[in-house]
């Protein structure tokens, strides 16, 4: 009997592409979500791509489908309502969508080609994880987070940095 992916097998640990994405997300981008929540987000992302949904359609339910805790909802609600200068979370989301859209389209094209050639949904999901893991590098993440900061006023940035400290790993990117 062989060990499922991600379990010890002899002296080696097999790490799935999905676990690689989770680990890279927590190392480079955010520790706001648990591994289980990130797993659900990745499953939803892969299913949405397989169903040919746009990034805008997918992003509308991606985080809420992860099973947020009450404290996570409180943090997001505070960021969504914003400071006296507006709703910074809306601006943050706009920057993220702008940066991720071209990459999302690239993944979608590859997955739809795989689907058309008869690959299963699970094979396509694994490829989504491989591609997302490849994208999650400090060289890709840092400019995005710098652009997020640049898109906010000084007071919005202070508000986001204070209240959204758990949402993004700003300090890992010199912010």
GROMACS .gro file of C-alpha atoms in nm:
model
  175
    1UNK     CA    1   0.000   0.000   0.000
    2UNK     CA    2   0.145   0.336  -0.094
    3UNK     CA    3   0.114   0.645   0.122
    4UNK     CA    4  -0.118   0.922   0.007
    5UNK     CA    5   0.051   1.241  -0.115
    6UNK     CA    6   0.170   1.457   0.170
    7UNK     CA    7   0.237   1.166   0.409
    8UNK     CA    8   0.571   1.021   0.509
    9UNK     CA    9   0.697   0.750   0.283
   10UNK     CA   10   1.022   0.606   0.407
   11UNK     CA   11   1.254   0.894   0.483
   12UNK     CA   12   1.093   1.127   0.229
   13UNK     CA   13   0.798   1.358   0.268
   14UNK     CA   14   0.586   1.400  -0.042
   15UNK     CA   15   0.450   1.751  -0.070
   16UNK     CA   16   0.155   1.805  -0.300
   17UNK     CA   17   0.136   2.111  -0.527
   18UNK     CA   18  -0.161   2.226  -0.320
   19UNK     CA   19   0.042   2.210   0.002
   20UNK     CA   20   0.323   2.399  -0.172
   21UNK     CA   21   0.077   2.680  -0.254
   22UNK     CA   22  -0.046   2.685   0.107
   23UNK     CA   23   0.310   2.697   0.242
   24UNK     CA   24   0.420   2.969  -0.001
   25UNK     CA   25   0.105   3.173   0.070
   26UNK     CA   26   0.175   3.162   0.443
   27UNK     CA   27   0.544   3.243   0.394
   28UNK     CA   28   0.505   3.526   0.142
   29UNK     CA   29   0.157   3.671   0.152
   30UNK     CA   30  -0.066   3.604   0.452
   31UNK     CA   31  -0.108   3.407   0.771
   32UNK     CA   32  -0.466   3.531   0.805
   33UNK     CA   33  -0.612   3.199   0.685
   34UNK     CA   34  -0.566   2.852   0.829
   35UNK     CA   35  -0.429   2.572   0.612
   36UNK     CA   36  -0.781   2.429   0.586
   37UNK     CA   37  -0.924   2.763   0.475
   38UNK     CA   38  -0.650   2.806   0.215
   39UNK     CA   39  -0.720   2.453   0.095
   40UNK     CA   40  -1.088   2.540   0.048
   41UNK     CA   41  -0.996   2.863  -0.131
   42UNK     CA   42  -0.767   2.671  -0.368
   43UNK     CA   43  -1.037   2.408  -0.432
   44UNK     CA   44  -1.287   2.683  -0.513
   45UNK     CA   45  -1.037   2.864  -0.734
   46UNK     CA   46  -0.960   2.546  -0.930
   47UNK     CA   47  -1.331   2.463  -0.965
   48UNK     CA   48  -1.409   2.817  -1.082
   49UNK     CA   49  -1.132   2.807  -1.342
   50UNK     CA   50  -1.251   2.464  -1.458
   51UNK     CA   51  -1.605   2.610  -1.488
   52UNK     CA   52  -1.463   2.896  -1.699
   53UNK     CA   53  -1.558   3.168  -1.450
   54UNK     CA   54  -1.386   3.504  -1.475
   55UNK     CA   55  -1.159   3.626  -1.197
   56UNK     CA   56  -1.419   3.883  -1.099
   57UNK     CA   57  -1.688   3.612  -1.070
   58UNK     CA   58  -1.456   3.384  -0.877
   59UNK     CA   59  -1.316   3.646  -0.641
   60UNK     CA   60  -1.664   3.750  -0.531
   61UNK     CA   61  -1.706   3.424  -0.336
   62UNK     CA   62  -1.353   3.290  -0.302
   63UNK     CA   63  -1.279   3.407   0.052
   64UNK     CA   64  -1.632   3.376   0.189
   65UNK     CA   65  -1.644   3.010   0.082
   66UNK     CA   66  -1.346   2.929   0.305
   67UNK     CA   67  -1.539   2.915   0.633
   68UNK     CA   68  -1.417   3.232   0.801
   69UNK     CA   69  -1.417   3.259   1.178
   70UNK     CA   70  -1.600   3.537   1.360
   71UNK     CA   71  -1.271   3.718   1.431
   72UNK     CA   72  -1.168   3.698   1.064
   73UNK     CA   73  -1.505   3.836   0.958
   74UNK     CA   74  -1.461   4.121   1.208
   75UNK     CA   75  -1.119   4.212   1.061
   76UNK     CA   76  -1.254   4.208   0.704
   77UNK     CA   77  -1.564   4.406   0.802
   78UNK     CA   78  -1.350   4.670   0.971
   79UNK     CA   79  -1.130   4.698   0.660
   80UNK     CA   80  -1.433   4.706   0.432
   81UNK     CA   81  -1.598   4.986   0.627
   82UNK     CA   82  -1.271   5.169   0.627
   83UNK     CA   83  -1.146   5.472   0.802
   84UNK     CA   84  -1.292   5.819   0.771
   85UNK     CA   85  -1.139   5.845   0.422
   86UNK     CA   86  -1.334   5.562   0.261
   87UNK     CA   87  -1.321   5.188   0.220
   88UNK     CA   88  -0.957   5.078   0.177
   89UNK     CA   89  -1.044   4.709   0.127
   90UNK     CA   90  -1.226   4.800  -0.194
   91UNK     CA   91  -0.912   4.973  -0.322
   92UNK     CA   92  -0.693   4.681  -0.212
   93UNK     CA   93  -0.919   4.437  -0.396
   94UNK     CA   94  -0.910   4.650  -0.712
   95UNK     CA   95  -0.529   4.645  -0.714
   96UNK     CA   96  -0.518   4.270  -0.652
   97UNK     CA   97  -0.770   4.200  -0.930
   98UNK     CA   98  -0.575   4.417  -1.173
   99UNK     CA   99  -0.251   4.233  -1.100
  100UNK     CA  100  -0.394   3.881  -1.092
  101UNK     CA  101  -0.627   3.907  -1.393
  102UNK     CA  102  -0.365   3.844  -1.666
  103UNK     CA  103  -0.223   3.551  -1.473
  104UNK     CA  104  -0.571   3.412  -1.403
  105UNK     CA  105  -0.652   3.430  -1.775
  106UNK     CA  106  -0.330   3.244  -1.855
  107UNK     CA  107  -0.416   2.968  -1.608
  108UNK     CA  108  -0.772   2.953  -1.742
  109UNK     CA  109  -0.655   2.909  -2.100
  110UNK     CA  110  -0.427   2.621  -2.001
  111UNK     CA  111  -0.693   2.452  -1.788
  112UNK     CA  112  -0.964   2.489  -2.052
  113UNK     CA  113  -0.726   2.334  -2.308
  114UNK     CA  114  -0.661   2.046  -2.066
  115UNK     CA  115  -1.036   2.005  -2.009
  116UNK     CA  116  -1.100   2.002  -2.384
  117UNK     CA  117  -0.833   1.734  -2.430
  118UNK     CA  118  -1.014   1.510  -2.182
  119UNK     CA  119  -0.818   1.571  -1.862
  120UNK     CA  120  -1.018   1.517  -1.544
  121UNK     CA  121  -1.120   1.797  -1.311
  122UNK     CA  122  -0.876   1.666  -1.047
  123UNK     CA  123  -0.589   1.667  -1.299
  124UNK     CA  124  -0.681   2.024  -1.393
  125UNK     CA  125  -0.700   2.127  -1.026
  126UNK     CA  126  -0.353   1.987  -0.965
  127UNK     CA  127  -0.225   2.193  -1.260
  128UNK     CA  128  -0.388   2.506  -1.114
  129UNK     CA  129  -0.197   2.439  -0.792
  130UNK     CA  130   0.130   2.389  -0.982
  131UNK     CA  131   0.083   2.715  -1.172
  132UNK     CA  132  -0.018   2.917  -0.865
  133UNK     CA  133   0.281   2.776  -0.672
  134UNK     CA  134   0.507   2.887  -0.957
  135UNK     CA  135   0.361   3.236  -0.945
  136UNK     CA  136   0.399   3.279  -0.569
  137UNK     CA  137   0.748   3.422  -0.547
  138UNK     CA  138   0.876   3.722  -0.359
  139UNK     CA  139   0.963   3.880  -0.697
  140UNK     CA  140   0.593   3.864  -0.795
  141UNK     CA  141   0.433   3.938  -0.457
  142UNK     CA  142   0.644   4.239  -0.350
  143UNK     CA  143   0.549   4.467  -0.645
  144UNK     CA  144   0.181   4.382  -0.594
  145UNK     CA  145   0.188   4.475  -0.226
  146UNK     CA  146   0.385   4.792  -0.306
  147UNK     CA  147   0.117   4.880  -0.561
  148UNK     CA  148  -0.150   4.819  -0.296
  149UNK     CA  149   0.024   5.070  -0.069
  150UNK     CA  150   0.066   5.319  -0.355
  151UNK     CA  151  -0.308   5.298  -0.432
  152UNK     CA  152  -0.404   5.414  -0.084
  153UNK     CA  153  -0.388   5.758   0.072
  154UNK     CA  154  -0.152   5.798   0.366
  155UNK     CA  155  -0.435   5.768   0.620
  156UNK     CA  156  -0.583   5.465   0.440
  157UNK     CA  157  -0.242   5.296   0.436
  158UNK     CA  158  -0.199   5.355   0.809
  159UNK     CA  159  -0.549   5.218   0.868
  160UNK     CA  160  -0.487   4.907   0.654
  161UNK     CA  161  -0.145   4.846   0.804
  162UNK     CA  162  -0.285   4.874   1.158
  163UNK     CA  163  -0.611   4.684   1.114
  164UNK     CA  164  -0.502   4.451   0.835
  165UNK     CA  165  -0.166   4.351   0.975
  166UNK     CA  166  -0.279   3.987   0.986
  167UNK     CA  167  -0.417   4.003   0.633
  168UNK     CA  168  -0.086   4.064   0.452
  169UNK     CA  169   0.274   4.008   0.553
  170UNK     CA  170   0.372   4.368   0.478
  171UNK     CA  171   0.704   4.358   0.667
  172UNK     CA  172   0.833   4.065   0.457
  173UNK     CA  173   0.822   4.303   0.163
  174UNK     CA  174   0.973   4.612   0.327
  175UNK     CA  175   0.637   4.781   0.383
   0.00000   0.00000   0.00000
